[in-house]
Tab-separated table of C-alpha atoms in Angstrom:
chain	number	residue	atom	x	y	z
A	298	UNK	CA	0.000	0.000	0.000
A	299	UNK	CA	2.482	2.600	0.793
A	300	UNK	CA	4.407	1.770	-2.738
A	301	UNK	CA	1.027	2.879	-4.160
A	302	UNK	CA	0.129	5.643	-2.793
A	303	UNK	CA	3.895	6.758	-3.286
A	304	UNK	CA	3.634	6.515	-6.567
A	305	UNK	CA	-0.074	8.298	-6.993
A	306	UNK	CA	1.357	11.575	-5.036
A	307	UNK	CA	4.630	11.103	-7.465
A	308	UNK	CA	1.918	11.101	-10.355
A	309	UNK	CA	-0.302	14.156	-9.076
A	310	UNK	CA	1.820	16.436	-11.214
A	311	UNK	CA	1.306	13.924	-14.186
A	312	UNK	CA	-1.015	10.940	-14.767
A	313	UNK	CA	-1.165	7.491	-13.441
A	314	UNK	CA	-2.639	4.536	-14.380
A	315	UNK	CA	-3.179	1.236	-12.311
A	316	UNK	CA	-3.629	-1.866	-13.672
A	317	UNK	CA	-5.192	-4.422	-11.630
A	318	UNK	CA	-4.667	-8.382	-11.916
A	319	UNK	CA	-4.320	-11.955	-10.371
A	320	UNK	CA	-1.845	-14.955	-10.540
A	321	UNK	CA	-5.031	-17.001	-11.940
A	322	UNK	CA	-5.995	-14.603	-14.666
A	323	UNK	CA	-4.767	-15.621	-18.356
A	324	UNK	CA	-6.257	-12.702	-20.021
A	325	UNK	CA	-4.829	-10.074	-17.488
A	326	UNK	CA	-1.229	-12.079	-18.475
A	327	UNK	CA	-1.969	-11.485	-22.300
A	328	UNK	CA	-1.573	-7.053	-22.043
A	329	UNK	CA	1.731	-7.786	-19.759
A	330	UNK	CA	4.058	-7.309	-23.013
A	331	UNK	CA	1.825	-4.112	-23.926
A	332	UNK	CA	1.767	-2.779	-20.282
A	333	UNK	CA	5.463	-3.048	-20.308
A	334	UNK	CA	5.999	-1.382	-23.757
A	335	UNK	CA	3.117	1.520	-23.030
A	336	UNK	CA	5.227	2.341	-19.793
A	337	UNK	CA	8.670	2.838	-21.512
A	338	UNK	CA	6.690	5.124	-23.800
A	339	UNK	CA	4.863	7.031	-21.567
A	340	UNK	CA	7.791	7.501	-18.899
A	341	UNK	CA	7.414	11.087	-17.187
A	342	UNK	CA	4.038	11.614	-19.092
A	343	UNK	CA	1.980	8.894	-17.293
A	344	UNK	CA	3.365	6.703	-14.167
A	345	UNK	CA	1.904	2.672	-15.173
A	346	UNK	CA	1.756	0.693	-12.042
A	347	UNK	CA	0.444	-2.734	-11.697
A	348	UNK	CA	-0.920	-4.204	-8.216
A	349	UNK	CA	-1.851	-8.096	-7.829
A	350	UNK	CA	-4.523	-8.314	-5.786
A	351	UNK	CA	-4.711	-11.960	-4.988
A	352	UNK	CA	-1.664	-10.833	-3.005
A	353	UNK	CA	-2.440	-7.469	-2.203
A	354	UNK	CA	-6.055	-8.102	-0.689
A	355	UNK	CA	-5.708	-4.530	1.369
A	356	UNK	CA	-5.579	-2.846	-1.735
A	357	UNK	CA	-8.126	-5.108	-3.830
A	358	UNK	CA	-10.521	-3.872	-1.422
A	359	UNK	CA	-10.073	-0.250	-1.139
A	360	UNK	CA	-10.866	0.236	-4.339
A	361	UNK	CA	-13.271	-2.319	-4.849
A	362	UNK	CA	-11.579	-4.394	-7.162
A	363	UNK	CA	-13.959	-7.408	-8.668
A	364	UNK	CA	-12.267	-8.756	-11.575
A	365	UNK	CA	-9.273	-8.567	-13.095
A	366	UNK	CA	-8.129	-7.001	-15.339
A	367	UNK	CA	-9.646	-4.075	-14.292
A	368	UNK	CA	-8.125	-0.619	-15.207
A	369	UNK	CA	-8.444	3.031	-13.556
A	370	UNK	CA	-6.856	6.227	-14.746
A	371	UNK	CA	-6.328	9.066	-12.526
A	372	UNK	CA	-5.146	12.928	-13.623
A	373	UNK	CA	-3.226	15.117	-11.716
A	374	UNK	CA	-4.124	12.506	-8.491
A	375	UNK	CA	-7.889	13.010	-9.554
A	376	UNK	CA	-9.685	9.777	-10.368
A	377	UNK	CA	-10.773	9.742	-14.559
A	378	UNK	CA	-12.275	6.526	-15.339
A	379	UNK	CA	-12.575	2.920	-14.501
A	380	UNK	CA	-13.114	-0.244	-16.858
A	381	UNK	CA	-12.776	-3.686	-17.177
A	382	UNK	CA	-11.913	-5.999	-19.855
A	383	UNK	CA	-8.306	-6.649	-21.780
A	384	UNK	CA	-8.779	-4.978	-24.297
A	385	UNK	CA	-5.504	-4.064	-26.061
A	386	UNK	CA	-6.742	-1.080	-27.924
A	387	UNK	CA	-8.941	0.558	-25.443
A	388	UNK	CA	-5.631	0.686	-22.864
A	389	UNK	CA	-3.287	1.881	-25.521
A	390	UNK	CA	-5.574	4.759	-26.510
A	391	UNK	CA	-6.000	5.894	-22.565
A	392	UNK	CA	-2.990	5.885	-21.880
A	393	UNK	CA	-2.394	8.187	-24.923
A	394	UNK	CA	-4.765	10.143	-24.075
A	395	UNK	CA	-3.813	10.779	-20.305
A	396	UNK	CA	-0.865	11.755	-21.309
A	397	UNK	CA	-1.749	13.960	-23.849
A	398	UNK	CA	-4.258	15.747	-21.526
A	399	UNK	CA	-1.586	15.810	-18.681
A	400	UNK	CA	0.923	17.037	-21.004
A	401	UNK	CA	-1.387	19.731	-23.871
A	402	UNK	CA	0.557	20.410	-27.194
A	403	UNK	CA	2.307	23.693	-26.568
A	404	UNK	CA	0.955	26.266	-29.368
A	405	UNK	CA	4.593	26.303	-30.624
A	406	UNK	CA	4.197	23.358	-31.785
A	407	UNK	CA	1.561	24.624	-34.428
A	408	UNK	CA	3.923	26.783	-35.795
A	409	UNK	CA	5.553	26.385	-39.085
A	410	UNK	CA	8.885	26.158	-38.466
A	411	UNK	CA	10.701	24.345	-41.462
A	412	UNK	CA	14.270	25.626	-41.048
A	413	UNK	CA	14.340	25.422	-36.828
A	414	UNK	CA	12.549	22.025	-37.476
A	415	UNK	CA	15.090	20.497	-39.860
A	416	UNK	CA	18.129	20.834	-37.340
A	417	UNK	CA	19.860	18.694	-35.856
A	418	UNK	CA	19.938	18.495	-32.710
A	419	UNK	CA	22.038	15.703	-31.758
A	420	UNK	CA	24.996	17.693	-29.486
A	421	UNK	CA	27.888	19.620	-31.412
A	422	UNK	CA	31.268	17.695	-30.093
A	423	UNK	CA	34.754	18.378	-30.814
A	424	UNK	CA	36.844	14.863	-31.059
A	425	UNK	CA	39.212	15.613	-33.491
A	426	UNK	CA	42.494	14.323	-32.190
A	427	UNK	CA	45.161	16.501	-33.130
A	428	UNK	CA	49.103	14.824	-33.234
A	429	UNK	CA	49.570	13.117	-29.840
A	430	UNK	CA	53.361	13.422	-30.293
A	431	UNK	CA	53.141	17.007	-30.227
A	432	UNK	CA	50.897	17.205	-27.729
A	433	UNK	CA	53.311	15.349	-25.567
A	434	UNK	CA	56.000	18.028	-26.616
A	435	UNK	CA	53.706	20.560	-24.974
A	436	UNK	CA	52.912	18.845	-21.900
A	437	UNK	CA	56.958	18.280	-21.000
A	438	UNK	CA	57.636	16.178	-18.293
A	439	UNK	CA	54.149	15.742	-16.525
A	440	UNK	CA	53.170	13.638	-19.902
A	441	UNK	CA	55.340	10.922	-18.005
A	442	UNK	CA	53.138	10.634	-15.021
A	443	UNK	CA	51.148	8.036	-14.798
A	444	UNK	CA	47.838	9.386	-14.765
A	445	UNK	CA	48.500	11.483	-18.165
A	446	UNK	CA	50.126	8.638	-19.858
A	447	UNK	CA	47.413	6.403	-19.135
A	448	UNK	CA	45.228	8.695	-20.606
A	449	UNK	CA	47.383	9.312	-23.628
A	450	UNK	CA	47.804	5.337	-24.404
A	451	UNK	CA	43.843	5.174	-24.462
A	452	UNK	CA	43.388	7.795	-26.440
A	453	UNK	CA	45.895	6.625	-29.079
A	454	UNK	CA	44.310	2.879	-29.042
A	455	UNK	CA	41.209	4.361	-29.733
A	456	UNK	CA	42.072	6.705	-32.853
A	457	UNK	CA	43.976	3.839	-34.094
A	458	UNK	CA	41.652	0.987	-33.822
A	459	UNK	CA	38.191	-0.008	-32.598
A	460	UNK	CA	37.262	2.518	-30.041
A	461	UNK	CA	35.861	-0.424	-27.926
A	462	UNK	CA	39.094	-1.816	-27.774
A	463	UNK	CA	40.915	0.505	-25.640
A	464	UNK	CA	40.236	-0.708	-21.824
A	465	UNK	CA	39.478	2.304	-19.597
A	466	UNK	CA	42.366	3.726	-17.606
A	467	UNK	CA	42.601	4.548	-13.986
A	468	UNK	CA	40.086	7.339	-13.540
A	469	UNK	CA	40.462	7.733	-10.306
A	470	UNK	CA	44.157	8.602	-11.210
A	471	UNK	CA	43.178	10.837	-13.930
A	472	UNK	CA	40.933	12.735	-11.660
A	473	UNK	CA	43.064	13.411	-8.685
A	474	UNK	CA	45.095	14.881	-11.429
A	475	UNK	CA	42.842	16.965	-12.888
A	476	UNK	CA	41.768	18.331	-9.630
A	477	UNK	CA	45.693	19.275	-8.500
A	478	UNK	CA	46.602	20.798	-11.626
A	479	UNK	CA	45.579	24.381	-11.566
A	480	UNK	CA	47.535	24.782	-8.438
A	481	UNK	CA	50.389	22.853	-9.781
A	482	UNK	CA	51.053	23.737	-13.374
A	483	UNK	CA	51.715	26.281	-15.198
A	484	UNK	CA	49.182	27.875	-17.318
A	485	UNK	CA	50.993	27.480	-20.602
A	486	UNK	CA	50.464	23.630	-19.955
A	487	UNK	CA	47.284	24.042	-18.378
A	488	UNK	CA	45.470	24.119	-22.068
A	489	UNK	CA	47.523	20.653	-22.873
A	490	UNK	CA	45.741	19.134	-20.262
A	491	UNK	CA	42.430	20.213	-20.959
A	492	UNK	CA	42.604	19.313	-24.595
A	493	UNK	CA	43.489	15.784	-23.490
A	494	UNK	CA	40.426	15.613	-20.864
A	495	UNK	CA	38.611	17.012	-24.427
A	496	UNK	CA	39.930	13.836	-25.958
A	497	UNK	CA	39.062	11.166	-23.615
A	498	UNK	CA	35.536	12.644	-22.829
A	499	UNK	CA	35.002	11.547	-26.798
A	500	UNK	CA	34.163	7.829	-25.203
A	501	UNK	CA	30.837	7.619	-23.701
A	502	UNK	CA	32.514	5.620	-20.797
A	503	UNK	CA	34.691	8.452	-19.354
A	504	UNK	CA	31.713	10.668	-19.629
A	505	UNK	CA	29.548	8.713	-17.098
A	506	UNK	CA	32.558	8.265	-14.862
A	507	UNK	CA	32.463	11.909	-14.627
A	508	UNK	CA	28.980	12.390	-14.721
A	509	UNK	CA	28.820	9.785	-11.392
A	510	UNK	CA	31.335	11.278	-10.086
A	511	UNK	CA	30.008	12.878	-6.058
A	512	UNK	CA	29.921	16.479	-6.019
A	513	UNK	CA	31.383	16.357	-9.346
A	514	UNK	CA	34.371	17.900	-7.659
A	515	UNK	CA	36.743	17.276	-10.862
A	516	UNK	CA	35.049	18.906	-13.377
A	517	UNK	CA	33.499	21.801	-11.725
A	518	UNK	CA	36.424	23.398	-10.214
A	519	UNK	CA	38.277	22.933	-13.501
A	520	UNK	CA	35.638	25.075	-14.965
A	521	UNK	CA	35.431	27.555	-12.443
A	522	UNK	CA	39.367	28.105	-12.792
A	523	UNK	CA	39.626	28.905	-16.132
A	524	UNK	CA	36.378	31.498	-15.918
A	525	UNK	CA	38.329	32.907	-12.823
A	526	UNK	CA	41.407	33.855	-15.009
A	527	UNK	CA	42.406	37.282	-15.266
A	528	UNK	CA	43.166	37.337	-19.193
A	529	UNK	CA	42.460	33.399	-20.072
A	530	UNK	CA	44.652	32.216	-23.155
A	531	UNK	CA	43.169	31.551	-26.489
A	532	UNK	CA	43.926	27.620	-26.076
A	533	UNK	CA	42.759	27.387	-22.801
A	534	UNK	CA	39.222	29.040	-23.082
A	535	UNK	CA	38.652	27.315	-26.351
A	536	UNK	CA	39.314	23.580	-25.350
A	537	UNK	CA	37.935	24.597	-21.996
A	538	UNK	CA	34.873	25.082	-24.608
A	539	UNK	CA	35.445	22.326	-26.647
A	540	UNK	CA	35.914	20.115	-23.553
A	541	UNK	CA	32.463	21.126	-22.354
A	542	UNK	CA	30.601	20.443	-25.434
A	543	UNK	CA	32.100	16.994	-24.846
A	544	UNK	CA	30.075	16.698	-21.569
A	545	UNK	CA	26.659	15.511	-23.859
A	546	UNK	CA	28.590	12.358	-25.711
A	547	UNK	CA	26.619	10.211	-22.911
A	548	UNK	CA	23.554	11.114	-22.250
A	549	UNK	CA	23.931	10.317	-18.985
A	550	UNK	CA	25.928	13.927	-18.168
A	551	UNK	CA	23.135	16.737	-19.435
A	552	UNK	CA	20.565	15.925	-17.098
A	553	UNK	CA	23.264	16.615	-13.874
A	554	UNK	CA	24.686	19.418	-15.742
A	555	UNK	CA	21.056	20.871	-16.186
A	556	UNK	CA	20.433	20.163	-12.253
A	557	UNK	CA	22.990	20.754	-10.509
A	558	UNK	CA	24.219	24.507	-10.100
A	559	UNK	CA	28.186	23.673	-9.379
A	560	UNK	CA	28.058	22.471	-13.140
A	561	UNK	CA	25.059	24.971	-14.364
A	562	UNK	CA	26.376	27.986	-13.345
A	563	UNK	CA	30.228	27.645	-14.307
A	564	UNK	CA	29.254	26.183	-17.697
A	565	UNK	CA	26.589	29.383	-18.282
A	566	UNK	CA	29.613	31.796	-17.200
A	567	UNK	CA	31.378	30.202	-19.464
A	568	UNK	CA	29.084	30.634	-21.868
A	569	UNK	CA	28.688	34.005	-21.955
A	570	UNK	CA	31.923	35.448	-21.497
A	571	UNK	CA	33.275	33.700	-24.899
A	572	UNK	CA	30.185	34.265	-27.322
A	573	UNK	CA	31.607	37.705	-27.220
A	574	UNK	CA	34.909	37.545	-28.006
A	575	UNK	CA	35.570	39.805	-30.468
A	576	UNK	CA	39.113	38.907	-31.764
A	577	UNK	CA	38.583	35.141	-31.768
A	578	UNK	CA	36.106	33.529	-34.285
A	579	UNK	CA	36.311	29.938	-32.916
A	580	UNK	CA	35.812	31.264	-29.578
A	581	UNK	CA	32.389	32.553	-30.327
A	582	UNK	CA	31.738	29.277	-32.844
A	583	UNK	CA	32.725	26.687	-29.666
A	584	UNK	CA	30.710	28.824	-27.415
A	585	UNK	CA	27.519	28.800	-29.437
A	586	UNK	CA	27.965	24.895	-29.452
A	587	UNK	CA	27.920	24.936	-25.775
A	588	UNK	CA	24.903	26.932	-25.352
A	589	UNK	CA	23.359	25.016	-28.007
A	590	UNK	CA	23.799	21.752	-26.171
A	591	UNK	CA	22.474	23.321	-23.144
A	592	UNK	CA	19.427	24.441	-24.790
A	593	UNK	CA	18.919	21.631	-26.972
A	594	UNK	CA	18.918	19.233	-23.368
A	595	UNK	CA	16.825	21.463	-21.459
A	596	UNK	CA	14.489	21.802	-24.233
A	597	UNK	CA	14.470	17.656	-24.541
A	598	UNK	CA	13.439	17.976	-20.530
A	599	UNK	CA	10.905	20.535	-21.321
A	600	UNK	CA	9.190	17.996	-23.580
A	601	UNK	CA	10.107	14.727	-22.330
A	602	UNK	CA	9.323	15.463	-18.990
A	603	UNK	CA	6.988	18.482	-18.962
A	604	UNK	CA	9.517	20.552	-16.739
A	605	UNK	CA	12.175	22.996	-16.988
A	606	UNK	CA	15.463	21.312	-16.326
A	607	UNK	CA	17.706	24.379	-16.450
A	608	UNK	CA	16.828	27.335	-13.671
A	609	UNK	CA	14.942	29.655	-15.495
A	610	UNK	CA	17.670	32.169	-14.230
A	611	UNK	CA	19.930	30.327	-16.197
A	612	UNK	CA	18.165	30.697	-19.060
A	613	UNK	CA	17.507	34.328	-18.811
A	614	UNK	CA	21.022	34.949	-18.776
A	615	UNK	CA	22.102	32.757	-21.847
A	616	UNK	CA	19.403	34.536	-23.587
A	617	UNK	CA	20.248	37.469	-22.631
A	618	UNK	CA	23.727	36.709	-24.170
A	619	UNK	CA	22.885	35.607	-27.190
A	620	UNK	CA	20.807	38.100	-28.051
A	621	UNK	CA	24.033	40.321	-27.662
A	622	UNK	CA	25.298	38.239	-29.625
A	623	UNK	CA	23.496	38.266	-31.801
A	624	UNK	CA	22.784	41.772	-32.464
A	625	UNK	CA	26.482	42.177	-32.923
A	626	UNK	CA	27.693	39.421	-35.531
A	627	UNK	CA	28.637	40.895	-38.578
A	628	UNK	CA	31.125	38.571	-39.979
A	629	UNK	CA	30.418	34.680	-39.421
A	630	UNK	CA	27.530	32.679	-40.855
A	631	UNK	CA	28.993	29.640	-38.531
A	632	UNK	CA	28.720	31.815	-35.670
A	633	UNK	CA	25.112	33.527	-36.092
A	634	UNK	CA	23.599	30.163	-37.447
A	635	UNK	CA	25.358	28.422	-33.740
A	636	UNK	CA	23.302	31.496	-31.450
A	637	UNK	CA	20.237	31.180	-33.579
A	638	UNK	CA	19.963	27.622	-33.094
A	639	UNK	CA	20.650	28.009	-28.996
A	640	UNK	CA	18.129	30.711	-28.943
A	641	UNK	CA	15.760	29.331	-31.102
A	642	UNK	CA	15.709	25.771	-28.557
A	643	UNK	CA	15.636	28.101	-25.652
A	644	UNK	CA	12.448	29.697	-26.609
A	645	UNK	CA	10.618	26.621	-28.445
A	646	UNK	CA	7.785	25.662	-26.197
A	647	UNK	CA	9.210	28.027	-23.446
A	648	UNK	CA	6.005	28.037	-20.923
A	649	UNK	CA	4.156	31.093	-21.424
A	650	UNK	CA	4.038	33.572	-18.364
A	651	UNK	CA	7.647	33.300	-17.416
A	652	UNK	CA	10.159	35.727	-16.559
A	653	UNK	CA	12.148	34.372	-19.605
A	654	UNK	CA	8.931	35.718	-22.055
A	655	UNK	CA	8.856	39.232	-20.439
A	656	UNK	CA	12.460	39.416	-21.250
A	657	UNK	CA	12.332	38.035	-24.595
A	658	UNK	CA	9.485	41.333	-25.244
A	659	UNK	CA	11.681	43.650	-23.277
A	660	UNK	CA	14.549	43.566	-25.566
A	661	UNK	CA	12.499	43.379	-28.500
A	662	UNK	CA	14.197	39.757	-29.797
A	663	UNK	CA	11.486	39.889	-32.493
A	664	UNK	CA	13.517	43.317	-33.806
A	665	UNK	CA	17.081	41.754	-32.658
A	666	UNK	CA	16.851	38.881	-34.952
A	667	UNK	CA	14.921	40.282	-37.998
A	668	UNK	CA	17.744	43.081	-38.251
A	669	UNK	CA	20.493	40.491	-39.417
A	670	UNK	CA	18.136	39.797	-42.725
A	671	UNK	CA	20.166	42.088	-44.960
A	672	UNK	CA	23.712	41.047	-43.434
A	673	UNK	CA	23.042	37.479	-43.769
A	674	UNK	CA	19.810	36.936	-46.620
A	675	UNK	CA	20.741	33.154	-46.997
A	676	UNK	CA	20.250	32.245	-42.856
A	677	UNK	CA	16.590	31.121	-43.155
A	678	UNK	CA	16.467	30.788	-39.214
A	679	UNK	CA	16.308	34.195	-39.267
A	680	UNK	CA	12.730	34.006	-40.406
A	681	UNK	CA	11.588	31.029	-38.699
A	682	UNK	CA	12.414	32.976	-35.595
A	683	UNK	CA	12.238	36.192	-35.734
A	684	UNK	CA	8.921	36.512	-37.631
A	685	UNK	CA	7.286	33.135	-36.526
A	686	UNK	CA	8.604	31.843	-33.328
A	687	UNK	CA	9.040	35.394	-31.640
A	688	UNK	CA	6.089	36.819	-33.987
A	689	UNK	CA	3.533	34.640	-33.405
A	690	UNK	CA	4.542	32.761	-30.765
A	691	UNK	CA	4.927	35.273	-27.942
A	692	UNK	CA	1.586	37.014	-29.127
């Protein structure tokens, strides 16, 4: 009983449906395989839960349970409907339609959209793995410690053969390293070892080491030093960038990096002091990637889940920023194309009322993005959101 009702005050923000059987009921047994596949689908949209009640009698008779199967649906905790019967169709096309009702089409999504909707929005990465032997050159003598020539032996077996043939190295190592090197390096060498952290984040494996990691205490601070920098290098701030963008190869990172403010807020800094770098062109190209993979996974929460997963704070600042940026870019396609598709995620389905909206009016975005029509006629993102999304979207 408690496992029930845990799960109904879970679903009050959602849907729920319970489907009840009994060991001694061969029809009930016939919608397991569906029941299973319908609650994979409908994860975050509509909790499935399934209560035998030849061994759960207390529960059997609170809610007066006398056959089986026998179905109720419940929205937002409130009790919808209750039938009996397996039939296949009739529980496929509740369940789609709790969901549906707990989770309404946003009016966004009526919007024609061609260009915004033809992107892809798998995350931008940065694996290209530049000459290990003159990467060692750089690094001098610390490329002979263990940790760092661990790292550089996997990363070598795995641009030279089957990725899944280079055996992890000690992480743990690698880490400890990672976290005493700003204090112990110099920062000529510091961008060395970034680039290789870059490198090894490529494999989905390292990725959800760090992304398990407690506190993430190695990646964080790393961050966090290089924003902290007086007058950061060139090659530090962009593989700092690059190395970031890395982060989403495993899907198992965005959702902590969207979470958890020691990862959010660095990242976001981050963020928005490189999309304006005026001298450096890959600067503002890596940094657009960034935000775009921080959009592009909050927006995947936003729909997924029906929640924001970045603090809307967050998000008023990157938008603020790239609207800067925005307005300014007068010389790179790559670059405008990278902050249109960041902003364009950020405010896709963005729930109406927000502080984010009032912001996106205040600075008149509509007028931001519609004045880069002349300087860049071929972007057709320009259109799609400046005269649709921000047009008749935010109306």
């Amino acid at each position: 009983m408690p496992k029930l009702e845990s799960a109904l005050e879970e679903a009050k923000r959602s849907s729920a449906m319970i489907f009840f059987t009994s060991e001694n009921c061969p029809p009930c047994k016939t919608l397991y395989p569906l029941y299973d596949r319908l609650a994979e689908e409908s994860v975050h949209k509509c909790i499935l839960i399934m209560v035998d009640v030849s061994r759960a009698y207390n529960i059997g008779t609170k809610y007066n349970i006398r056959s089986t199967p026998t179905f109720m649906s419940f929205l937002h905790g409130v009790e919808q409907e209750r039938w009996s019967g397996a039939d296949p169709a009739k529980l496929q096309g509740n369940i789609q339609m709790l969901a549906q009702m707990a989770f309404p089409q946003h009016a966004h999504e009526n919007l024609d959209l061609p260009a915004l909707r033809a992107s892809n929005t798998h995350p931008v990465l940065f694996s290209k793995v530049p000459p290990l032997g003159k990467l060692k050159v750089k690094m001098g003598a610390i490329a002979e410690d263990a940790a760092v020539s661990g790292i550089l032996h996997f990363v070598s077996i795995r641009a030279e053969k089957n990725p899944s043939e280079a055996t992890l190295p000690d992480m743990e190592a690698f880490s400890r390293f990672l976290r005493s090197a700003p204090s112990k390096l110099p920062i000529e060498t510091m961008f060395t070892i970034v680039d290789l952290l870059r490198l090894a984040l490529v494999d989905s494996r390292v990725t959800g080491y760090f992304a398990e990691e407690k506190n993430h205490f190695t990646i964080s601070p790393l961050i966090t030093y290089v924003n902290d920098l007086e007058n950061c290098p060139y090659p530090l701030r962009l593989v700092t960038l690059q190395m970031c963008c890395n982060l989403f190869s495993s899907p198992l990172y965005p959702p902590h990096i969207l979470k958890c403010p020691s990862l959010s807020s660095p990242i976001v800094e981050l963020i928005t002091t490189s999309l304006l770098d005026s001298t450096h062109h890959n600067v503002r190209v890596a940094a657009a990637g960034l935000a775009f993979n921080m959009t592009t996974a909050n927006f995947k929460t936003r729909k997924q889940e029906g929640r924001e997963g970045l603090p809307e704070s967050d998000q008023i600042e990157l938008a603020a920023c790239l609207l800067e940026a925005i307005s300014v870019e007068e010389q790179s396609p790559e670059a405008l194309k990278g902050y249109l598709l960041a902003f364009g995620y950020l405010v896709y389905c963005v729930p109406a009322g927000g502080d984010l909206v009032d912001l996106l009016k205040s600075m008149d975005a509509q007028g931001t993005v519609l004045s880069k029509k002349k300087l860049f006629a071929d972007e057709k993102l320009i259109l799609d959101i400046g005269n649709t999304l921000l047009g008749q979207g935010l109306k």
